Amino acid sequence: MSEYALEIKSLSHVFGSFRVLDNIDLQVLPGQIVAVVGPSGCGKSTLLKAILGTHPPTHGEILTDGMPVRGPNRNVGIVYQNYALYDFLTAEKNVSFGLKMDETSMWMRFLATRKYFAKRRDHLKKSLDFLNVVGLSEACGKYPHEMSGGMKQRVAVAQAFIMRPKIVLLDEPFGALDEAMREDLQMMLLRFYQENLIAKREGRRPEYTILMVTHELNEAIYVADRVIGLSRFHTQGEQGAAIVYDRPCPVFRPDDPRDFSKFVEQREELRRAVFDENYIKDRNQYVTFWKELGTLANSVAGI
Amino acid sequence: MIRRDIPRWLFWLLAIGGVAVLLGAYEMLAARATRTNPLQTTIPSFEMLVKGLNKIFQPQGEPENPKSPMFWVDMRATLSRLIIGMGIGVAASVVVGVLMGAYRWIEAPLFLSFKFLSKIPQIAMLSIYFNIFETGEVLFTSLVALGIFFSMTQSIYLAVRQDVSDEAINKAYTLGASEFEILYEVIWKQILPKIIDNIRLQTGPAIIFLLAAEMAVANAGLGYQIRMQSRILNMSIVFVYLAILAFIGLIVEWGLDTLRQKLCPWCVD
Ligand SMILES: Nc1ncnc2c1ncn2[C@@H]1O[C@H](COP(=O)(O)OP(=O)(O)O)[C@@H](O)[C@H]1O
Ligand SMILES: [Mg+2]
């Protein structure tokens, strides 16, 4: 197993003659929740599609758990803004779809072997357990067309995470939901983060590693433990968007009050560094995550 | 006022009344025709229709060597041609349509031809098929199969492109599905209601097509019998056969609707 859940090495992406992304380097540790923010059209979705493997980058390399990405695969989970659930499956079967694909073969299903039915029962049970985790146990028999947007997005989240991928990508996952739903789902991600902390304390590898694109700066800082800003507003901006911001951010617990005043300062810094087109700076000025993590570790270790 | 509701009982009273008026008017017409010419058979009365109905179920040939009743001979001929032909046609269009919707390198060489061929009224293609195939059962089943193949393939290909999102497919890969599993577990299952709808839509044209061919070159079948009996002005039998065709249509519609509800309870439109 690699130290990093995700590693991006000097990735650039060009559409025709238009350079979208320039020389992106990024390492994500297992258990991190990383928010990606940036002006609209700066290439956030392009970056995610590259990691997913559907649109390989024109330059550079992407590794998930040390393995190069060669197309969409089991290592990378995805949650889309439009849910992309399977209309013909109930919530429970949507969530267990991956387990079925992964652990049973076409032949087992076709011949309906006893082993298949045993597996199937096990999958449906796991699926129900996970629906409980995302707070949807009562909806397990519902089809997507019978569910609200928030319910569908919970199913989509469960569908991705039940496979325990190395990293899950979320592209503006809550953009289509109303405020109350949004808060519920943010809370759910915070609970995942707490699970990660427990796993780390017990010496296990954390299960929930997330790279989440959002256009809400509050959401980014509230949910994530690390924020990345992608934009062209840096000294080499004509070469494409780069990571111009990469810093840790405060961790909330699910039951903490949603007190955004705690991070007003960081939000303003983020806004200026990533979204202000008149503020052109060196691209590495705010890329201090690893340095800060080092000093944090040192201070914890008492050095 | 547009769309104003009327009581349920009134609605059904009018519905039954409408049919009764139609039947009554027909019977009056038949009675009048019979008054002018007692031997006429062009507008058979209900009595004559019942006789016709009886006749098609009577064994044919000499009493000592009876043959199957006309009805069974014709039904067997027509239905076997229709079912086998449609079976082959549907299977082929599902395979080709799904592959075209799934693989660009299959779509590219085929989609222009299918777009064009699916626009030719298949009834006009009969003239070609008559020359290609020898007369016989193969001719009729091939006619039916080919008659629905082009437009059905086109519909299924479009259904795959429209109803199955790239997201659904990419996600299936991330959930560990193989390519074949995506074809079956994602694409096929998503478009199954569209396939059933298309079978229903294609049954009408397929029957038209088959009857036309039977009228022209068959020696058994509903189309053949309708033509033969109308030539000798045996309208009592022709009318009964037309009613049978209507019933076949109703049964197919009901059967496919039921099938769709059973197989695709998730599909609400
Ligand atoms: N297939 C494509 N062909 C050409 N240009 C594209 C394509 N996809 C995206 N772009 C361009 O790349 C830029 C980044 O797009 P995207 O990654 O979707 O931005 P974001 O998600 O940050 O809003 C945009 O300027 C967009 O116009
Ligand atoms: Mg985007």
XYZ file of C-alpha atoms and ligand atoms in Angstrom:
600
model
C 0.000 0.000 0.000
C 1.126 3.439 -0.891
C 1.476 6.212 1.637
C -0.838 8.369 -0.474
C -4.404 7.617 -1.427
C -3.966 9.929 -4.395
C -0.845 11.306 -5.990
C -0.827 13.671 -8.953
C 2.517 14.354 -10.605
C 2.970 17.439 -12.831
C -0.426 17.115 -14.479
C -1.345 19.504 -17.285
C -4.406 19.478 -19.464
C -4.888 21.091 -22.854
C -8.116 21.339 -24.862
C -6.979 22.047 -28.431
C -4.777 25.090 -27.937
C -6.388 26.091 -24.630
C -4.326 25.192 -21.587
C -6.740 24.535 -18.758
C -4.555 23.017 -16.052
C -0.876 23.720 -15.626
C 1.539 21.523 -13.782
C -0.614 20.318 -10.915
C 1.090 18.422 -8.112
C -1.004 17.007 -5.321
C -0.742 14.306 -2.687
C -3.701 13.261 -0.606
C -3.319 11.101 2.512
C -5.837 8.409 3.385
C -8.519 9.883 5.613
C -8.272 13.440 4.353
C -11.301 15.390 3.252
C -10.019 17.815 0.664
C -12.210 20.588 -0.707
C -11.411 22.053 -4.125
C -12.598 25.583 -4.849
C -12.004 27.898 -7.759
C -13.670 30.290 -10.190
C -16.177 28.709 -12.534
C -14.501 27.275 -15.624
C -11.045 27.039 -14.041
C -10.836 23.291 -14.585
C -12.106 21.676 -11.394
C -14.289 19.177 -13.229
C -11.490 18.565 -15.717
C -9.195 17.658 -12.831
C -11.774 15.273 -11.389
C -12.362 13.605 -14.763
C -8.630 13.095 -15.079
C -8.482 11.416 -11.666
C -11.542 9.338 -12.528
C -9.774 8.266 -15.690
C -12.458 9.107 -18.236
C -10.466 12.060 -19.614
C -6.767 11.294 -19.208
C -4.552 14.358 -18.749
C -2.458 15.485 -21.686
C 0.651 15.489 -19.488
C 1.604 14.046 -16.160
C 0.667 11.066 -14.094
C -2.016 10.153 -11.584
C -1.621 7.373 -9.039
C -4.257 6.023 -6.707
C -2.747 4.023 -3.887
C 0.451 3.881 -5.908
C -1.209 2.474 -9.028
C -1.396 4.520 -12.232
C -4.946 5.401 -13.340
C -5.786 3.924 -16.742
C -9.542 4.452 -16.831
C -12.404 4.466 -14.359
C -11.876 1.645 -11.895
C -12.531 0.292 -8.411
C -9.959 2.546 -6.714
C -11.810 5.791 -7.364
C -15.433 6.311 -6.377
C -17.578 9.088 -7.812
C -20.629 11.033 -6.659
C -22.230 13.232 -9.292
C -24.321 16.341 -8.757
C -27.161 14.745 -10.739
C -26.962 11.574 -8.578
C -26.734 9.227 -11.603
C -28.510 6.469 -9.711
C -29.783 3.428 -11.560
C -33.470 4.180 -12.114
C -34.370 0.511 -12.269
C -32.966 -0.381 -8.845
C -34.330 0.395 -5.392
C -32.181 2.357 -2.948
C -31.009 -0.864 -1.351
C -30.071 -2.439 -4.676
C -28.447 0.736 -5.939
C -26.161 0.652 -2.930
C -25.403 -3.055 -3.287
C -24.876 -2.792 -7.066
C -21.105 -2.491 -6.718
C -20.846 -5.424 -4.316
C -22.789 -7.521 -6.795
C -20.541 -6.520 -9.696
C -17.426 -7.006 -7.632
C -18.103 -10.247 -5.832
C -20.367 -12.260 -8.103
C -19.865 -13.257 -11.705
C -22.261 -13.164 -14.627
C -22.310 -16.979 -14.500
C -23.190 -17.145 -10.833
C -26.092 -14.804 -11.437
C -27.238 -16.570 -14.583
C -27.137 -20.033 -13.049
C -28.522 -18.664 -9.775
C -26.212 -20.836 -7.710
C -26.659 -21.234 -3.990
C -23.419 -19.366 -3.463
C -24.914 -16.472 -5.399
C -27.963 -16.281 -3.146
C -25.789 -16.398 -0.048
C -23.693 -13.528 -1.424
C -26.784 -11.631 -2.411
C -28.240 -11.824 1.099
C -24.953 -10.653 2.518
C -24.804 -7.738 0.054
C -28.323 -6.597 0.808
C -27.581 -6.695 4.507
C -24.428 -4.628 4.081
C -26.376 -2.247 1.903
C -29.054 -1.836 4.552
C -26.368 -1.197 7.169
C -24.853 1.500 5.013
C -28.238 3.077 4.348
C -28.518 3.257 8.126
C -25.190 5.060 8.293
C -26.446 7.717 5.861
C -29.786 7.871 7.694
C -31.985 6.334 5.023
C -32.966 2.913 6.315
C -36.682 3.523 5.800
C -36.179 4.261 2.109
C -34.465 1.005 1.177
C -37.315 -0.229 -1.030
C -37.846 3.055 -2.858
C -36.937 3.667 -6.468
C -35.014 6.852 -7.369
C -38.115 8.489 -8.875
C -39.808 8.125 -5.478
C -37.032 9.907 -3.579
C -36.196 13.562 -2.961
C -32.909 15.041 -4.143
C -31.373 14.775 -0.697
C -32.344 11.119 -0.371
C -30.949 10.340 -3.795
C -27.670 11.998 -2.962
C -27.377 9.958 0.252
C -27.939 6.810 -1.775
C -25.280 7.939 -4.236
C -22.849 8.588 -1.378
C -23.556 5.164 0.129
C -23.224 3.548 -3.299
C -19.728 4.972 -3.692
C -18.415 4.455 -0.148
C -19.681 0.915 0.368
C -17.026 -0.179 -2.131
C -14.290 1.243 0.108
C -12.452 2.928 -2.778
C -9.088 4.573 -2.146
C -10.656 7.956 -2.767
C -14.124 9.277 -3.583
C -14.610 12.268 -5.879
C -17.581 14.569 -5.349
C -18.259 17.183 -8.041
C -20.468 19.879 -6.516
C -22.409 17.112 -4.824
C -24.883 19.235 -2.932
C -25.294 22.010 -5.498
C -28.834 20.976 -6.439
C -30.106 20.602 -2.871
C -31.882 23.073 -0.635
C -30.156 24.497 2.418
C -31.520 22.061 5.018
C -30.584 19.018 2.933
C -27.183 20.476 2.321
C -26.522 20.859 6.029
C -27.634 17.285 6.703
C -25.289 15.934 4.091
C -22.398 18.094 5.284
C -23.001 16.664 8.740
C -22.834 13.184 7.271
C -19.387 13.905 5.815
C -18.270 15.232 9.213
C -19.344 11.936 10.760
C -17.244 10.113 8.173
C -14.323 12.252 9.259
C -14.843 11.270 12.883
C -14.774 7.632 11.791
C -11.432 8.337 10.146
C -10.043 9.770 13.383
C -11.191 6.703 15.298
C -9.594 4.432 12.703
C -6.310 6.345 12.945
C -6.326 6.160 16.742
C -6.809 2.413 16.500
C -4.016 2.108 13.955
C -6.298 1.180 11.050
C -6.214 2.807 7.627
C -9.018 5.411 7.516
C -11.848 4.467 5.172
C -13.152 7.787 3.969
C -10.863 9.781 1.714
C -12.636 12.531 -0.163
C -11.845 15.069 -2.849
C -14.814 17.401 -3.088
C -15.396 20.226 -5.532
C -17.670 22.951 -4.177
C -18.441 26.550 -5.012
C -19.411 27.325 -1.407
C -16.406 28.577 0.533
C -18.191 28.028 3.854
C -18.950 24.469 2.917
C -15.340 23.897 1.887
C -13.883 25.089 5.190
C -16.622 23.573 7.332
C -16.527 20.064 5.872
C -12.907 19.643 4.808
C -9.689 19.442 6.783
C -7.748 20.826 3.845
C -8.715 23.338 1.166
C -7.247 23.592 -2.292
C -7.807 26.599 -4.542
C -7.488 26.265 -8.289
C -7.184 29.412 -10.410
C -5.359 31.276 -13.146
C -4.732 34.342 -11.026
C -1.019 33.787 -10.504
C 2.136 35.040 -12.203
C 2.154 32.256 -14.815
C -1.629 32.380 -15.233
C -1.564 32.384 -19.040
C -0.204 28.812 -18.879
C -3.344 27.566 -17.170
C -4.906 27.200 -13.755
C -2.682 25.965 -10.972
C -3.088 25.109 -7.324
C -2.665 28.565 -5.785
C -3.974 27.686 -2.355
C -3.404 24.596 -0.265
C -3.815 24.939 3.472
C -5.246 22.970 6.356
C -8.535 24.192 7.779
C -10.360 23.807 11.079
C -12.056 20.515 11.777
C -15.616 20.550 13.042
C -17.369 17.761 14.859
C -20.874 16.896 13.700
C -22.386 18.174 16.952
C -20.369 21.420 17.039
C -22.413 24.541 16.376
C -22.152 25.674 12.749
C -20.242 28.787 13.751
C -18.798 30.163 10.540
C -17.411 33.235 12.306
C -14.592 30.975 13.509
C -13.106 30.895 10.058
C -14.018 34.245 8.583
C -10.337 35.097 8.366
C -9.434 32.018 6.386
C -12.447 32.447 4.143
C -11.373 35.976 3.257
C -7.822 34.809 2.642
C -9.148 32.050 0.390
C -11.400 34.425 -1.492
C -8.548 36.826 -2.125
C -5.996 34.171 -3.053
C -8.219 32.190 -5.402
C -11.020 34.405 -6.684
C -9.557 37.937 -6.866
C -8.437 38.487 -10.442
C -6.496 41.608 -9.484
C -4.416 39.820 -6.908
C -1.673 38.196 -8.948
C 0.873 36.380 -6.801
C 3.439 33.642 -6.938
C 1.569 30.362 -7.334
C 3.231 28.834 -4.304
C 2.598 31.661 -1.867
C -0.394 29.942 -0.248
C 0.616 26.365 -0.971
C 1.771 25.586 2.539
C -0.196 22.524 3.542
C 2.708 20.118 3.981
C 4.870 22.704 5.766
C 2.023 23.488 8.159
C 1.321 19.810 8.666
C 5.000 19.344 9.552
C 5.001 22.118 12.157
C 1.706 20.792 13.482
C 3.162 17.308 13.852
C 6.287 18.750 15.458
C 4.285 20.787 17.927
C 2.224 17.698 18.789
C 5.416 15.696 19.222
C 6.749 18.509 21.418
C 9.726 19.417 19.221
C -66.593 23.834 -20.843
C -63.425 22.027 -21.857
C -62.519 19.033 -19.676
C -65.520 19.452 -17.373
C -66.103 16.137 -15.644
C -69.314 14.175 -16.113
C -70.563 11.545 -13.627
C -69.043 8.117 -13.986
C -72.348 6.360 -14.626
C -73.208 8.839 -17.353
C -69.828 8.350 -18.965
C -70.280 4.581 -19.155
C -73.900 4.862 -20.190
C -72.803 7.005 -23.119
C -69.939 4.624 -23.890
C -72.248 1.625 -24.125
C -74.878 3.722 -25.916
C -72.329 4.734 -28.547
C -71.522 1.126 -29.353
C -75.227 0.159 -29.333
C -76.101 2.940 -31.769
C -73.328 1.836 -34.095
C -74.502 -1.802 -34.011
C -78.146 -0.783 -34.464
C -77.346 1.428 -37.441
C -75.346 -1.370 -38.996
C -78.164 -3.864 -38.550
C -80.622 -1.432 -40.130
C -78.285 -0.974 -43.070
C -77.960 -4.740 -43.477
C -81.738 -5.251 -43.266
C -82.299 -2.618 -45.940
C -79.728 -4.174 -48.264
C -81.324 -7.576 -47.782
C -84.793 -6.136 -48.618
C -83.550 -4.908 -51.980
C -81.584 -8.100 -52.673
C -82.343 -11.086 -50.435
C -79.183 -12.890 -51.635
C -76.731 -10.055 -50.905
C -73.673 -10.865 -48.817
C -71.809 -7.534 -48.932
C -73.454 -6.186 -45.781
C -74.143 -9.322 -43.750
C -76.714 -9.139 -40.974
C -75.801 -10.301 -37.470
C -77.473 -13.586 -38.204
C -75.184 -14.091 -41.184
C -72.145 -13.040 -39.144
C -72.955 -15.708 -36.558
C -73.206 -18.236 -39.390
C -69.833 -17.035 -40.657
C -68.372 -17.383 -37.195
C -69.706 -20.940 -37.025
C -68.362 -21.762 -40.424
C -64.777 -20.834 -39.676
C -64.748 -23.261 -36.752
C -66.266 -26.142 -38.767
C -63.905 -28.882 -39.980
C -63.191 -28.478 -43.679
C -63.118 -31.126 -46.408
C -65.251 -34.262 -46.672
C -66.912 -35.543 -43.464
C -65.074 -38.888 -43.709
C -61.728 -37.132 -44.068
C -62.060 -33.874 -42.081
C -59.381 -31.191 -42.097
C -58.720 -28.508 -39.469
C -61.197 -25.622 -39.392
C -60.330 -22.625 -41.508
C -59.791 -20.444 -38.422
C -57.096 -22.642 -36.932
C -55.278 -23.101 -40.200
C -55.151 -19.371 -40.822
C -54.374 -18.395 -37.237
C -51.578 -20.902 -36.995
C -50.073 -19.716 -40.246
C -50.299 -16.006 -39.480
C -49.343 -16.127 -35.817
C -46.349 -18.387 -36.338
C -45.066 -16.060 -39.080
C -45.693 -13.029 -36.903
C -44.174 -14.415 -33.720
C -41.103 -15.988 -35.304
C -40.571 -12.983 -37.550
C -40.926 -10.487 -34.738
C -38.808 -12.614 -32.436
C -35.945 -12.591 -34.904
C -36.474 -8.925 -35.775
C -36.599 -7.787 -32.143
C -33.598 -9.873 -31.085
C -31.520 -8.574 -33.981
C -32.484 -4.952 -33.420
C -31.788 -5.143 -29.692
C -28.313 -6.542 -30.306
C -27.431 -4.109 -33.083
C -29.140 -1.123 -31.418
C -27.426 -1.664 -28.062
C -24.030 -2.176 -29.677
C -24.481 0.961 -31.792
C -25.398 2.937 -28.695
C -22.480 1.511 -26.737
C -19.566 1.522 -29.190
C -18.679 4.483 -31.361
C -16.830 2.274 -33.829
C -19.989 0.249 -34.446
C -22.196 3.328 -34.471
C -20.061 5.240 -36.994
C -20.298 2.876 -39.979
C -23.975 2.059 -39.409
C -25.919 5.065 -38.188
C -26.301 6.857 -41.552
C -27.596 3.757 -43.325
C -30.029 2.989 -40.538
C -31.254 6.554 -40.397
C -31.999 6.335 -44.120
C -33.346 2.773 -44.293
C -35.649 3.276 -41.314
C -37.405 6.061 -43.234
C -38.441 3.851 -46.201
C -42.020 2.656 -45.690
C -41.420 -1.054 -45.293
C -44.569 -1.917 -47.233
C -42.806 -0.593 -50.325
C -39.856 -2.858 -49.621
C -42.147 -5.838 -50.174
C -41.510 -5.539 -53.868
C -37.824 -6.145 -53.208
C -38.277 -8.959 -50.695
C -40.612 -10.839 -53.058
C -37.748 -10.998 -55.511
C -35.061 -11.906 -52.989
C -36.793 -14.688 -51.095
C -38.509 -17.737 -52.501
C -42.191 -18.016 -51.665
C -42.699 -20.022 -48.496
C -42.590 -19.622 -44.752
C -39.071 -18.211 -44.916
C -40.367 -15.379 -47.046
C -43.019 -14.351 -44.515
C -40.864 -14.551 -41.414
C -38.037 -12.707 -43.142
C -40.462 -10.033 -44.284
C -41.691 -9.460 -40.765
C -38.190 -9.541 -39.280
C -36.758 -7.148 -41.861
C -39.878 -5.016 -41.804
C -39.366 -4.047 -38.186
C -35.584 -4.356 -38.011
C -34.496 -0.976 -39.348
C -36.833 1.316 -37.495
C -36.619 -0.698 -34.285
C -32.817 -0.726 -34.349
C -32.900 3.015 -34.853
C -35.209 3.500 -31.851
C -33.171 1.262 -29.570
C -29.923 2.906 -30.576
C -31.416 6.311 -29.778
C -32.833 5.010 -26.497
C -29.377 3.853 -25.433
C -27.868 7.208 -26.342
C -30.572 9.203 -24.570
C -31.582 7.107 -21.566
C -28.210 5.825 -20.445
C -26.023 8.682 -19.240
C -22.240 8.674 -19.443
C -22.298 9.172 -15.694
C -24.224 5.939 -15.152
C -21.692 4.052 -17.244
C -18.585 5.621 -15.717
C -19.968 5.005 -12.283
C -20.548 1.343 -13.116
C -16.849 1.033 -13.964
C -15.937 2.557 -10.597
C -18.204 -0.003 -8.939
C -16.293 -2.845 -10.521
C -18.537 -3.746 -13.476
C -16.981 -5.268 -16.580
C -17.880 -4.097 -20.068
C -20.265 -6.975 -20.625
C -21.853 -6.366 -17.236
C -22.428 -2.729 -18.173
C -24.115 -3.812 -21.411
C -26.444 -6.148 -19.542
C -26.809 -4.787 -16.003
C -26.914 -1.092 -16.870
C -27.824 -0.520 -20.520
C -30.214 -3.410 -21.117
C -32.029 -2.892 -17.829
C -32.354 0.838 -18.349
C -33.849 0.563 -21.834
C -36.015 -2.514 -21.229
C -39.238 -0.449 -20.991
C -38.322 1.274 -24.262
C -37.777 -2.129 -25.863
C -41.197 -3.325 -24.747
C -42.800 -0.089 -25.949
C -41.113 -0.544 -29.291
C -42.321 -4.103 -29.640
C -45.827 -2.776 -29.076
C -45.364 0.017 -31.572
C -43.903 -2.325 -34.185
C -46.641 -4.960 -33.907
C -49.058 -2.807 -35.931
C -46.724 -2.269 -38.883
C -45.593 -5.886 -38.733
C -49.187 -7.099 -39.031
C -49.933 -4.723 -41.909
C -46.825 -5.904 -43.636
C -47.559 -9.565 -43.131
C -51.218 -9.272 -44.219
C -50.199 -7.455 -47.373
C -47.740 -10.203 -48.204
C -50.271 -12.903 -47.401
C -52.859 -11.248 -49.619
C -50.364 -11.268 -52.440
C -48.634 -14.629 -52.321
C -49.766 -16.886 -49.456
C -52.041 -19.911 -49.524
C -52.990 -19.807 -45.858
C -53.237 -17.092 -43.236
C -55.574 -14.322 -42.185
C -54.502 -12.043 -45.041
C -54.917 -14.802 -47.615
C -58.357 -15.758 -46.291
C -59.623 -12.166 -46.140
C -58.686 -11.676 -49.752
C -60.128 -14.981 -50.939
C -63.420 -14.524 -49.100
C -63.831 -10.917 -50.189
C -63.298 -11.975 -53.805
C -66.358 -14.188 -53.574
C -68.192 -11.502 -51.529
C -68.289 -13.705 -48.451
C -68.287 -10.681 -46.200
C -69.641 -12.556 -43.203
C -66.281 -14.303 -42.958
C -64.249 -11.216 -43.836
C -65.905 -9.226 -41.070
C -65.315 -11.952 -38.509
C -61.646 -12.039 -39.508
C -61.377 -8.270 -39.145
C -62.811 -8.545 -35.649
C -60.266 -11.273 -34.884
C -57.479 -8.935 -35.995
C -58.794 -6.278 -33.642
C -58.770 -8.793 -30.800
C -55.205 -9.823 -31.593
C -54.255 -6.153 -31.399
C -55.993 -5.727 -28.047
C -54.410 -8.841 -26.596
C -50.913 -7.843 -27.726
C -51.375 -4.387 -26.232
C -52.670 -5.731 -22.947
C -49.999 -8.434 -22.770
C -47.115 -6.063 -23.379
C -48.481 -3.503 -20.920
C -48.724 -6.184 -18.276
C -45.241 -7.419 -19.087
C -43.876 -3.925 -18.766
C -45.523 -3.366 -15.424
C -44.146 -6.679 -14.182
C -40.603 -6.261 -15.478
C -40.216 -2.528 -14.993
C -42.167 -1.451 -11.915
C -39.778 1.498 -11.657
C -40.876 3.009 -14.949
C -43.683 5.482 -14.437
C -44.166 7.354 -17.705
N -14.472 18.881 -23.862
C -13.982 20.131 -23.812
N -13.470 20.716 -24.908
C -12.974 21.968 -24.864
N -12.945 22.744 -23.767
C -13.449 22.217 -22.626
C -13.997 20.893 -22.586
N -14.418 20.666 -21.336
C -14.153 21.772 -20.623
N -13.570 22.718 -21.397
C -13.121 24.021 -20.950
O -12.203 23.815 -19.906
C -12.393 24.763 -18.879
C -12.575 24.066 -17.559
O -13.833 23.398 -17.517
P -14.345 22.684 -16.198
O -13.289 21.742 -15.746
O -15.674 22.115 -16.491
O -14.459 23.914 -15.195
P -15.086 23.949 -13.724
O -15.564 22.599 -13.366
O -13.969 24.422 -12.861
O -16.171 24.971 -13.768
C -13.579 25.616 -19.279
O -13.082 26.845 -19.769
C -14.250 24.840 -20.361
O -14.795 25.724 -21.309
Mg -17.509 21.810 -12.921
